[in-house]
């Protein structure tokens, strides 16, 4: 067996199941889960119709690079959303959701034969970053978030000696679980570090279409363009239809950016067998071409935050995030015990924040926080918020 597998941590939801073993949920209440960030709004009709209408494609092997029509649809969407002009033939590549691409990219970028190969990522974080780094043979260094800046990542906390050995940096904006959005000066700082040390930046942007203010979150390619980096050197953006279009089961997204990196990534994926099925490609084209369903999706999330926050804020330290569909709330005590008590007394499942982070310098930045995924319907989210508030008052 690959000895690197022994370096992997159990996934947060596996840990959650183990921690909740023996807890008997209150049988008088129907179960509500805010634990998993799986969108539960209905899939758009236009996506379903395109999928069903192209099932004859099942009789053909798809190309790993996808059809030019799909790559154009992705490039056109990026042009409308971020104002960037991408070459569909060399700067765009469809992927089977951002998760597999985030993992696979590290296998392409990391050279484990180099001294102290390192991957840097935020803390707390999406655990795929860590697993990708470890299975690529690298060490993972965690940059903590700063609660005083709405949980923006403190990149200055990463020592210069770590940056010198860094080969890949994962950024997530809007962030999971904090919802923080990176502003242009932060991107400028990371680009300067990338230029100095030669590392690749992987920009995870799967929550980019769920936002609350008057302007959409800044993306990595958009930031590069504003700073005159038109070749997107050492930068890859990864995005997905899962959250934007409520189709997590479609497993569809795309990566875009540095053409040289994408050429190597395509070669890897060709051997890895990561081609997207023709019916999924057709459904993806329909999804990327339509914004009406995205606007309605965003409206529903805004309504949920508007109704849930007034219930929770009197009893918990919690603020609306910059973007995304998570609340990152402080607990009055241990986050795991809070989650266990909430399940036992109110049959409501949440994710303890400590499961989403790693201890570094004696501190786990997720400890005594919980992640609430507002993915269910409006009424169910309101019901969950009322249960959480009632439980908090009982402590």
PDB file of N, CA and C in Angstrom, residues 251-346:
ATOM      1  N   UNK A 251     -21.482  16.940 -10.742  1.00  0.00           N
ATOM      2  CA  UNK A 251     -20.014  16.891 -10.721  1.00  0.00           C
ATOM      3  C   UNK A 251     -19.444  17.608 -11.938  1.00  0.00           C
ATOM      4  N   UNK A 252     -19.639  18.897 -11.980  1.00  0.00           N
ATOM      5  CA  UNK A 252     -19.183  19.670 -13.130  1.00  0.00           C
ATOM      6  C   UNK A 252     -18.627  21.016 -12.693  1.00  0.00           C
ATOM      7  N   UNK A 253     -17.468  21.339 -13.248  1.00  0.00           N
ATOM      8  CA  UNK A 253     -16.855  22.634 -13.025  1.00  0.00           C
ATOM      9  C   UNK A 253     -15.803  22.870 -14.090  1.00  0.00           C
ATOM     10  N   UNK A 254     -14.975  23.874 -13.886  1.00  0.00           N
ATOM     11  CA  UNK A 254     -13.854  24.079 -14.814  1.00  0.00           C
ATOM     12  C   UNK A 254     -12.726  24.787 -14.095  1.00  0.00           C
ATOM     13  N   UNK A 255     -11.533  24.659 -14.657  1.00  0.00           N
ATOM     14  CA  UNK A 255     -10.362  25.393 -14.192  1.00  0.00           C
ATOM     15  C   UNK A 255      -9.910  26.290 -15.332  1.00  0.00           C
ATOM     16  N   UNK A 256      -9.270  27.406 -14.968  1.00  0.00           N
ATOM     17  CA  UNK A 256      -8.839  28.371 -15.975  1.00  0.00           C
ATOM     18  C   UNK A 256      -7.616  29.115 -15.461  1.00  0.00           C
ATOM     19  N   UNK A 257      -6.807  29.589 -16.398  1.00  0.00           N
ATOM     20  CA  UNK A 257      -5.650  30.382 -16.004  1.00  0.00           C
ATOM     21  C   UNK A 257      -4.433  30.111 -16.859  1.00  0.00           C
ATOM     22  N   UNK A 258      -3.293  29.936 -16.216  1.00  0.00           N
ATOM     23  CA  UNK A 258      -1.989  29.766 -16.852  1.00  0.00           C
ATOM     24  C   UNK A 258      -2.029  28.615 -17.871  1.00  0.00           C
ATOM     25  N   UNK A 259      -1.813  28.942 -19.146  1.00  0.00           N
ATOM     26  CA  UNK A 259      -1.920  27.940 -20.213  1.00  0.00           C
ATOM     27  C   UNK A 259      -0.880  26.830 -20.064  1.00  0.00           C
ATOM     28  N   UNK A 260       0.311  27.158 -19.607  1.00  0.00           N
ATOM     29  CA  UNK A 260       1.340  26.122 -19.437  1.00  0.00           C
ATOM     30  C   UNK A 260       0.946  25.130 -18.341  1.00  0.00           C
ATOM     31  N   UNK A 261       0.398  25.647 -17.246  1.00  0.00           N
ATOM     32  CA  UNK A 261      -0.057  24.766 -16.179  1.00  0.00           C
ATOM     33  C   UNK A 261      -1.199  23.876 -16.646  1.00  0.00           C
ATOM     34  N   UNK A 262      -2.122  24.456 -17.410  1.00  0.00           N
ATOM     35  CA  UNK A 262      -3.271  23.676 -17.856  1.00  0.00           C
ATOM     36  C   UNK A 262      -2.865  22.620 -18.880  1.00  0.00           C
ATOM     37  N   UNK A 263      -1.810  22.880 -19.637  1.00  0.00           N
ATOM     38  CA  UNK A 263      -1.323  21.872 -20.578  1.00  0.00           C
ATOM     39  C   UNK A 263      -0.820  20.650 -19.815  1.00  0.00           C
ATOM     40  N   UNK A 264      -0.068  20.870 -18.749  1.00  0.00           N
ATOM     41  CA  UNK A 264       0.418  19.763 -17.924  1.00  0.00           C
ATOM     42  C   UNK A 264      -0.736  19.085 -17.188  1.00  0.00           C
ATOM     43  N   UNK A 265      -1.697  19.872 -16.749  1.00  0.00           N
ATOM     44  CA  UNK A 265      -2.850  19.327 -16.033  1.00  0.00           C
ATOM     45  C   UNK A 265      -3.685  18.436 -16.953  1.00  0.00           C
ATOM     46  N   UNK A 266      -3.841  18.847 -18.207  1.00  0.00           N
ATOM     47  CA  UNK A 266      -4.583  18.039 -19.172  1.00  0.00           C
ATOM     48  C   UNK A 266      -3.870  16.704 -19.413  1.00  0.00           C
ATOM     49  N   UNK A 267      -2.545  16.736 -19.512  1.00  0.00           N
ATOM     50  CA  UNK A 267      -1.806  15.488 -19.703  1.00  0.00           C
ATOM     51  C   UNK A 267      -2.033  14.539 -18.530  1.00  0.00           C
ATOM     52  N   UNK A 268      -1.962  15.072 -17.322  1.00  0.00           N
ATOM     53  CA  UNK A 268      -2.200  14.240 -16.138  1.00  0.00           C
ATOM     54  C   UNK A 268      -3.606  13.663 -16.161  1.00  0.00           C
ATOM     55  N   UNK A 269      -4.587  14.486 -16.469  1.00  0.00           N
ATOM     56  CA  UNK A 269      -5.984  14.063 -16.430  1.00  0.00           C
ATOM     57  C   UNK A 269      -6.299  13.042 -17.527  1.00  0.00           C
ATOM     58  N   UNK A 270      -5.585  13.127 -18.620  1.00  0.00           N
ATOM     59  CA  UNK A 270      -5.774  12.149 -19.690  1.00  0.00           C
ATOM     60  C   UNK A 270      -5.429  10.749 -19.194  1.00  0.00           C
ATOM     61  N   UNK A 271      -4.347  10.637 -18.433  1.00  0.00           N
ATOM     62  CA  UNK A 271      -3.961   9.339 -17.873  1.00  0.00           C
ATOM     63  C   UNK A 271      -4.838   8.954 -16.685  1.00  0.00           C
ATOM     64  N   UNK A 272      -5.324   9.953 -15.979  1.00  0.00           N
ATOM     65  CA  UNK A 272      -6.138   9.706 -14.793  1.00  0.00           C
ATOM     66  C   UNK A 272      -7.557   9.268 -15.155  1.00  0.00           C
ATOM     67  N   UNK A 273      -7.977   9.511 -16.375  1.00  0.00           N
ATOM     68  CA  UNK A 273      -9.308   9.107 -16.808  1.00  0.00           C
ATOM     69  C   UNK A 273     -10.402   9.995 -16.257  1.00  0.00           C
ATOM     70  N   UNK A 274     -10.228  11.304 -16.413  1.00  0.00           N
ATOM     71  CA  UNK A 274     -11.140  12.265 -15.783  1.00  0.00           C
ATOM     72  C   UNK A 274     -12.025  12.993 -16.794  1.00  0.00           C
ATOM     73  N   UNK A 275     -12.415  12.326 -17.852  1.00  0.00           N
ATOM     74  CA  UNK A 275     -13.252  12.977 -18.859  1.00  0.00           C
ATOM     75  C   UNK A 275     -14.679  13.147 -18.351  1.00  0.00           C
ATOM     76  N   UNK A 276     -15.323  14.236 -18.750  1.00  0.00           N
ATOM     77  CA  UNK A 276     -16.711  14.520 -18.388  1.00  0.00           C
ATOM     78  C   UNK A 276     -17.647  13.933 -19.434  1.00  0.00           C
ATOM     79  N   UNK A 277     -18.674  13.235 -18.996  1.00  0.00           N
ATOM     80  CA  UNK A 277     -19.617  12.606 -19.905  1.00  0.00           C
ATOM     81  C   UNK A 277     -20.327  13.604 -20.808  1.00  0.00           C
ATOM     82  N   UNK A 278     -20.670  13.199 -22.038  1.00  0.00           N
ATOM     83  CA  UNK A 278     -21.302  14.129 -22.992  1.00  0.00           C
ATOM     84  C   UNK A 278     -22.611  14.729 -22.480  1.00  0.00           C
ATOM     85  N   UNK A 279     -23.440  13.957 -21.808  1.00  0.00           N
ATOM     86  CA  UNK A 279     -24.702  14.500 -21.297  1.00  0.00           C
ATOM     87  C   UNK A 279     -24.441  15.553 -20.224  1.00  0.00           C
ATOM     88  N   UNK A 280     -23.449  15.316 -19.381  1.00  0.00           N
ATOM     89  CA  UNK A 280     -23.089  16.290 -18.348  1.00  0.00           C
ATOM     90  C   UNK A 280     -22.517  17.551 -18.993  1.00  0.00           C
ATOM     91  N   UNK A 281     -21.747  17.377 -20.077  1.00  0.00           N
ATOM     92  CA  UNK A 281     -21.230  18.541 -20.778  1.00  0.00           C
ATOM     93  C   UNK A 281     -22.366  19.402 -21.327  1.00  0.00           C
ATOM     94  N   UNK A 282     -23.372  18.763 -21.912  1.00  0.00           N
ATOM     95  CA  UNK A 282     -24.500  19.508 -22.462  1.00  0.00           C
ATOM     96  C   UNK A 282     -25.257  20.245 -21.364  1.00  0.00           C
ATOM     97  N   UNK A 283     -25.467  19.579 -20.227  1.00  0.00           N
ATOM     98  CA  UNK A 283     -26.146  20.225 -19.104  1.00  0.00           C
ATOM     99  C   UNK A 283     -25.315  21.383 -18.557  1.00  0.00           C
ATOM    100  N   UNK A 284     -24.006  21.227 -18.566  1.00  0.00           N
ATOM    101  CA  UNK A 284     -23.121  22.281 -18.065  1.00  0.00           C
ATOM    102  C   UNK A 284     -23.160  23.506 -18.960  1.00  0.00           C
ATOM    103  N   UNK A 285     -23.194  23.288 -20.252  1.00  0.00           N
ATOM    104  CA  UNK A 285     -23.292  24.415 -21.192  1.00  0.00           C
ATOM    105  C   UNK A 285     -24.556  25.217 -20.906  1.00  0.00           C
ATOM    106  N   UNK A 286     -25.666  24.517 -20.698  1.00  0.00           N
ATOM    107  CA  UNK A 286     -26.921  25.199 -20.394  1.00  0.00           C
ATOM    108  C   UNK A 286     -26.818  25.996 -19.095  1.00  0.00           C
ATOM    109  N   UNK A 287     -26.173  25.417 -18.091  1.00  0.00           N
ATOM    110  CA  UNK A 287     -26.067  26.088 -16.791  1.00  0.00           C
ATOM    111  C   UNK A 287     -25.186  27.328 -16.857  1.00  0.00           C
ATOM    112  N   UNK A 288     -24.014  27.209 -17.493  1.00  0.00           N
ATOM    113  CA  UNK A 288     -23.110  28.354 -17.553  1.00  0.00           C
ATOM    114  C   UNK A 288     -23.696  29.497 -18.384  1.00  0.00           C
ATOM    115  N   UNK A 289     -24.586  29.180 -19.301  1.00  0.00           N
ATOM    116  CA  UNK A 289     -25.144  30.209 -20.188  1.00  0.00           C
ATOM    117  C   UNK A 289     -26.303  30.977 -19.562  1.00  0.00           C
ATOM    118  N   UNK A 290     -26.822  30.513 -18.437  1.00  0.00           N
ATOM    119  CA  UNK A 290     -28.021  31.126 -17.853  1.00  0.00           C
ATOM    120  C   UNK A 290     -27.696  31.744 -16.493  1.00  0.00           C
ATOM    121  N   UNK A 291     -28.181  32.968 -16.256  1.00  0.00           N
ATOM    122  CA  UNK A 291     -27.971  33.633 -14.972  1.00  0.00           C
ATOM    123  C   UNK A 291     -29.257  33.785 -14.167  1.00  0.00           C
ATOM    124  N   UNK A 292     -30.405  33.610 -14.814  1.00  0.00           N
ATOM    125  CA  UNK A 292     -31.668  33.841 -14.114  1.00  0.00           C
ATOM    126  C   UNK A 292     -31.807  32.927 -12.902  1.00  0.00           C
ATOM    127  N   UNK A 293     -31.452  31.642 -13.069  1.00  0.00           N
ATOM    128  CA  UNK A 293     -31.589  30.725 -11.938  1.00  0.00           C
ATOM    129  C   UNK A 293     -30.582  31.043 -10.833  1.00  0.00           C
ATOM    130  N   UNK A 294     -29.452  31.640 -11.184  1.00  0.00           N
ATOM    131  CA  UNK A 294     -28.441  32.003 -10.196  1.00  0.00           C
ATOM    132  C   UNK A 294     -28.917  33.190  -9.362  1.00  0.00           C
ATOM    133  N   UNK A 295     -29.564  34.136 -10.023  1.00  0.00           N
ATOM    134  CA  UNK A 295     -30.115  35.296  -9.312  1.00  0.00           C
ATOM    135  C   UNK A 295     -31.171  34.849  -8.302  1.00  0.00           C
ATOM    136  N   UNK A 296     -32.044  33.926  -8.699  1.00  0.00           N
ATOM    137  CA  UNK A 296     -33.068  33.412  -7.789  1.00  0.00           C
ATOM    138  C   UNK A 296     -32.430  32.619  -6.647  1.00  0.00           C
ATOM    139  N   UNK A 297     -31.409  31.863  -6.942  1.00  0.00           N
ATOM    140  CA  UNK A 297     -30.697  31.106  -5.918  1.00  0.00           C
ATOM    141  C   UNK A 297     -30.109  32.058  -4.879  1.00  0.00           C
ATOM    142  N   UNK A 298     -29.485  33.117  -5.363  1.00  0.00           N
ATOM    143  CA  UNK A 298     -28.887  34.106  -4.460  1.00  0.00           C
ATOM    144  C   UNK A 298     -29.959  34.781  -3.611  1.00  0.00           C
ATOM    145  N   UNK A 299     -31.121  35.050  -4.179  1.00  0.00           N
ATOM    146  CA  UNK A 299     -32.211  35.674  -3.429  1.00  0.00           C
ATOM    147  C   UNK A 299     -32.645  34.787  -2.264  1.00  0.00           C
ATOM    148  N   UNK A 300     -32.733  33.480  -2.503  1.00  0.00           N
ATOM    149  CA  UNK A 300     -33.139  32.563  -1.446  1.00  0.00           C
ATOM    150  C   UNK A 300     -32.124  32.559  -0.297  1.00  0.00           C
ATOM    151  N   UNK A 301     -30.843  32.553  -0.634  1.00  0.00           N
ATOM    152  CA  UNK A 301     -29.839  32.580   0.427  1.00  0.00           C
ATOM    153  C   UNK A 301     -29.890  33.895   1.191  1.00  0.00           C
ATOM    154  N   UNK A 302     -30.080  34.987   0.500  1.00  0.00           N
ATOM    155  CA  UNK A 302     -30.178  36.275   1.189  1.00  0.00           C
ATOM    156  C   UNK A 302     -31.363  36.284   2.151  1.00  0.00           C
ATOM    157  N   UNK A 303     -32.481  35.714   1.736  1.00  0.00           N
ATOM    158  CA  UNK A 303     -33.653  35.649   2.606  1.00  0.00           C
ATOM    159  C   UNK A 303     -33.357  34.822   3.852  1.00  0.00           C
ATOM    160  N   UNK A 304     -32.653  33.701   3.668  1.00  0.00           N
ATOM    161  CA  UNK A 304     -32.340  32.858   4.817  1.00  0.00           C
ATOM    162  C   UNK A 304     -31.456  33.586   5.820  1.00  0.00           C
ATOM    163  N   UNK A 305     -30.418  34.255   5.358  1.00  0.00           N
ATOM    164  CA  UNK A 305     -29.543  34.988   6.267  1.00  0.00           C
ATOM    165  C   UNK A 305     -30.302  36.116   6.957  1.00  0.00           C
ATOM    166  N   UNK A 306     -31.173  36.795   6.204  1.00  0.00           N
ATOM    167  CA  UNK A 306     -31.931  37.901   6.780  1.00  0.00           C
ATOM    168  C   UNK A 306     -32.868  37.425   7.892  1.00  0.00           C
ATOM    169  N   UNK A 307     -33.368  36.214   7.791  1.00  0.00           N
ATOM    170  CA  UNK A 307     -34.303  35.707   8.799  1.00  0.00           C
ATOM    171  C   UNK A 307     -33.614  34.960   9.935  1.00  0.00           C
ATOM    172  N   UNK A 308     -32.491  34.332   9.645  1.00  0.00           N
ATOM    173  CA  UNK A 308     -31.804  33.519  10.659  1.00  0.00           C
ATOM    174  C   UNK A 308     -30.959  34.368  11.608  1.00  0.00           C
ATOM    175  N   UNK A 309     -30.256  35.358  11.077  1.00  0.00           N
ATOM    176  CA  UNK A 309     -29.335  36.122  11.912  1.00  0.00           C
ATOM    177  C   UNK A 309     -30.020  36.839  13.077  1.00  0.00           C
ATOM    178  N   UNK A 310     -31.196  37.471  12.879  1.00  0.00           N
ATOM    179  CA  UNK A 310     -31.848  38.105  14.037  1.00  0.00           C
ATOM    180  C   UNK A 310     -32.222  37.122  15.138  1.00  0.00           C
ATOM    181  N   UNK A 311     -32.368  35.851  14.817  1.00  0.00           N
ATOM    182  CA  UNK A 311     -32.674  34.833  15.828  1.00  0.00           C
ATOM    183  C   UNK A 311     -31.422  34.425  16.590  1.00  0.00           C
ATOM    184  N   UNK A 312     -30.298  34.326  15.879  1.00  0.00           N
ATOM    185  CA  UNK A 312     -29.067  33.821  16.488  1.00  0.00           C
ATOM    186  C   UNK A 312     -28.234  34.901  17.163  1.00  0.00           C
ATOM    187  N   UNK A 313     -28.234  36.116  16.638  1.00  0.00           N
ATOM    188  CA  UNK A 313     -27.311  37.141  17.142  1.00  0.00           C
ATOM    189  C   UNK A 313     -27.552  37.552  18.592  1.00  0.00           C
ATOM    190  N   UNK A 314     -28.782  37.485  19.112  1.00  0.00           N
ATOM    191  CA  UNK A 314     -28.941  37.803  20.544  1.00  0.00           C
ATOM    192  C   UNK A 314     -28.287  36.794  21.493  1.00  0.00           C
ATOM    193  N   UNK A 315     -27.990  35.590  21.002  1.00  0.00           N
ATOM    194  CA  UNK A 315     -27.464  34.551  21.903  1.00  0.00           C
ATOM    195  C   UNK A 315     -26.076  34.044  21.502  1.00  0.00           C
ATOM    196  N   UNK A 316     -25.660  34.283  20.259  1.00  0.00           N
ATOM    197  CA  UNK A 316     -24.360  33.807  19.799  1.00  0.00           C
ATOM    198  C   UNK A 316     -23.566  34.942  19.155  1.00  0.00           C
ATOM    199  N   UNK A 317     -22.246  34.847  19.237  1.00  0.00           N
ATOM    200  CA  UNK A 317     -21.366  35.768  18.517  1.00  0.00           C
ATOM    201  C   UNK A 317     -21.282  35.282  17.076  1.00  0.00           C
ATOM    202  N   UNK A 318     -22.064  35.890  16.197  1.00  0.00           N
ATOM    203  CA  UNK A 318     -22.114  35.472  14.802  1.00  0.00           C
ATOM    204  C   UNK A 318     -22.454  36.667  13.936  1.00  0.00           C
ATOM    205  N   UNK A 319     -21.767  36.787  12.810  1.00  0.00           N
ATOM    206  CA  UNK A 319     -21.992  37.879  11.876  1.00  0.00           C
ATOM    207  C   UNK A 319     -22.245  37.320  10.484  1.00  0.00           C
ATOM    208  N   UNK A 320     -22.901  38.109   9.670  1.00  0.00           N
ATOM    209  CA  UNK A 320     -23.078  37.705   8.284  1.00  0.00           C
ATOM    210  C   UNK A 320     -21.721  37.660   7.596  1.00  0.00           C
ATOM    211  N   UNK A 321     -21.442  36.603   6.831  1.00  0.00           N
ATOM    212  CA  UNK A 321     -20.155  36.514   6.134  1.00  0.00           C
ATOM    213  C   UNK A 321     -20.115  37.458   4.936  1.00  0.00           C
ATOM    214  N   UNK A 322     -18.938  37.607   4.362  1.00  0.00           N
ATOM    215  CA  UNK A 322     -18.839  38.382   3.120  1.00  0.00           C
ATOM    216  C   UNK A 322     -19.636  37.715   2.011  1.00  0.00           C
ATOM    217  N   UNK A 323     -19.605  36.394   1.962  1.00  0.00           N
ATOM    218  CA  UNK A 323     -20.280  35.641   0.900  1.00  0.00           C
ATOM    219  C   UNK A 323     -20.356  34.176   1.327  1.00  0.00           C
ATOM    220  N   UNK A 324     -20.971  33.330   0.479  1.00  0.00           N
ATOM    221  CA  UNK A 324     -21.102  31.920   0.780  1.00  0.00           C
ATOM    222  C   UNK A 324     -22.377  31.631   1.547  1.00  0.00           C
ATOM    223  N   UNK A 325     -22.581  30.338   1.894  1.00  0.00           N
ATOM    224  CA  UNK A 325     -23.812  29.995   2.593  1.00  0.00           C
ATOM    225  C   UNK A 325     -23.581  29.428   4.000  1.00  0.00           C
ATOM    226  N   UNK A 326     -22.429  29.752   4.612  1.00  0.00           N
ATOM    227  CA  UNK A 326     -22.129  29.288   5.954  1.00  0.00           C
ATOM    228  C   UNK A 326     -22.187  30.437   6.967  1.00  0.00           C
ATOM    229  N   UNK A 327     -22.582  30.096   8.185  1.00  0.00           N
ATOM    230  CA  UNK A 327     -22.377  30.957   9.339  1.00  0.00           C
ATOM    231  C   UNK A 327     -21.287  30.329  10.191  1.00  0.00           C
ATOM    232  N   UNK A 328     -20.352  31.160  10.643  1.00  0.00           N
ATOM    233  CA  UNK A 328     -19.209  30.712  11.445  1.00  0.00           C
ATOM    234  C   UNK A 328     -19.387  31.337  12.826  1.00  0.00           C
ATOM    235  N   UNK A 329     -20.068  30.626  13.698  1.00  0.00           N
ATOM    236  CA  UNK A 329     -20.523  31.181  14.962  1.00  0.00           C
ATOM    237  C   UNK A 329     -19.671  30.704  16.129  1.00  0.00           C
ATOM    238  N   UNK A 330     -19.473  31.589  17.104  1.00  0.00           N
ATOM    239  CA  UNK A 330     -18.782  31.212  18.340  1.00  0.00           C
ATOM    240  C   UNK A 330     -19.761  30.512  19.273  1.00  0.00           C
ATOM    241  N   UNK A 331     -19.269  29.547  20.032  1.00  0.00           N
ATOM    242  CA  UNK A 331     -20.093  28.825  20.999  1.00  0.00           C
ATOM    243  C   UNK A 331     -19.734  29.273  22.417  1.00  0.00           C
ATOM    244  N   UNK A 332     -20.670  29.152  23.361  1.00  0.00           N
ATOM    245  CA  UNK A 332     -20.382  29.556  24.743  1.00  0.00           C
ATOM    246  C   UNK A 332     -19.459  28.587  25.478  1.00  0.00           C
ATOM    247  N   UNK A 333     -19.117  27.489  24.850  1.00  0.00           N
ATOM    248  CA  UNK A 333     -18.203  26.513  25.447  1.00  0.00           C
ATOM    249  C   UNK A 333     -17.613  25.654  24.357  1.00  0.00           C
ATOM    250  N   UNK A 334     -17.231  24.449  24.712  1.00  0.00           N
ATOM    251  CA  UNK A 334     -16.602  23.533  23.766  1.00  0.00           C
ATOM    252  C   UNK A 334     -17.519  23.261  22.571  1.00  0.00           C
ATOM    253  N   UNK A 335     -16.972  23.368  21.375  1.00  0.00           N
ATOM    254  CA  UNK A 335     -17.791  23.252  20.166  1.00  0.00           C
ATOM    255  C   UNK A 335     -18.333  21.836  19.971  1.00  0.00           C
ATOM    256  N   UNK A 336     -17.548  20.824  20.307  1.00  0.00           N
ATOM    257  CA  UNK A 336     -18.023  19.442  20.157  1.00  0.00           C
ATOM    258  C   UNK A 336     -19.149  19.161  21.148  1.00  0.00           C
ATOM    259  N   UNK A 337     -18.980  19.586  22.390  1.00  0.00           N
ATOM    260  CA  UNK A 337     -20.033  19.364  23.384  1.00  0.00           C
ATOM    261  C   UNK A 337     -21.295  20.135  23.021  1.00  0.00           C
ATOM    262  N   UNK A 338     -21.127  21.322  22.459  1.00  0.00           N
ATOM    263  CA  UNK A 338     -22.291  22.100  22.009  1.00  0.00           C
ATOM    264  C   UNK A 338     -23.046  21.325  20.928  1.00  0.00           C
ATOM    265  N   UNK A 339     -22.312  20.766  19.971  1.00  0.00           N
ATOM    266  CA  UNK A 339     -22.947  20.020  18.881  1.00  0.00           C
ATOM    267  C   UNK A 339     -23.647  18.768  19.409  1.00  0.00           C
ATOM    268  N   UNK A 340     -23.024  18.078  20.352  1.00  0.00           N
ATOM    269  CA  UNK A 340     -23.641  16.878  20.925  1.00  0.00           C
ATOM    270  C   UNK A 340     -24.923  17.233  21.688  1.00  0.00           C
ATOM    271  N   UNK A 341     -24.871  18.285  22.462  1.00  0.00           N
ATOM    272  CA  UNK A 341     -26.040  18.687  23.231  1.00  0.00           C
ATOM    273  C   UNK A 341     -27.179  19.156  22.349  1.00  0.00           C
ATOM    274  N   UNK A 342     -26.837  19.859  21.284  1.00  0.00           N
ATOM    275  CA  UNK A 342     -27.875  20.330  20.371  1.00  0.00           C
ATOM    276  C   UNK A 342     -28.580  19.160  19.692  1.00  0.00           C
ATOM    277  N   UNK A 343     -27.805  18.154  19.291  1.00  0.00           N
ATOM    278  CA  UNK A 343     -28.399  16.979  18.664  1.00  0.00           C
ATOM    279  C   UNK A 343     -29.274  16.219  19.656  1.00  0.00           C
ATOM    280  N   UNK A 344     -28.769  16.051  20.868  1.00  0.00           N
ATOM    281  CA  UNK A 344     -29.506  15.276  21.862  1.00  0.00           C
ATOM    282  C   UNK A 344     -30.809  15.954  22.267  1.00  0.00           C
ATOM    283  N   UNK A 345     -30.784  17.269  22.431  1.00  0.00           N
ATOM    284  CA  UNK A 345     -31.944  17.973  22.954  1.00  0.00           C
ATOM    285  C   UNK A 345     -32.882  18.511  21.888  1.00  0.00           C
ATOM    286  N   UNK A 346     -32.330  18.843  20.699  1.00  0.00           N
ATOM    287  CA  UNK A 346     -33.153  19.499  19.678  1.00  0.00           C
ATOM    288  C   UNK A 346     -33.083  18.828  18.313  1.00  0.00           C
TER     289      UNK A 346
END
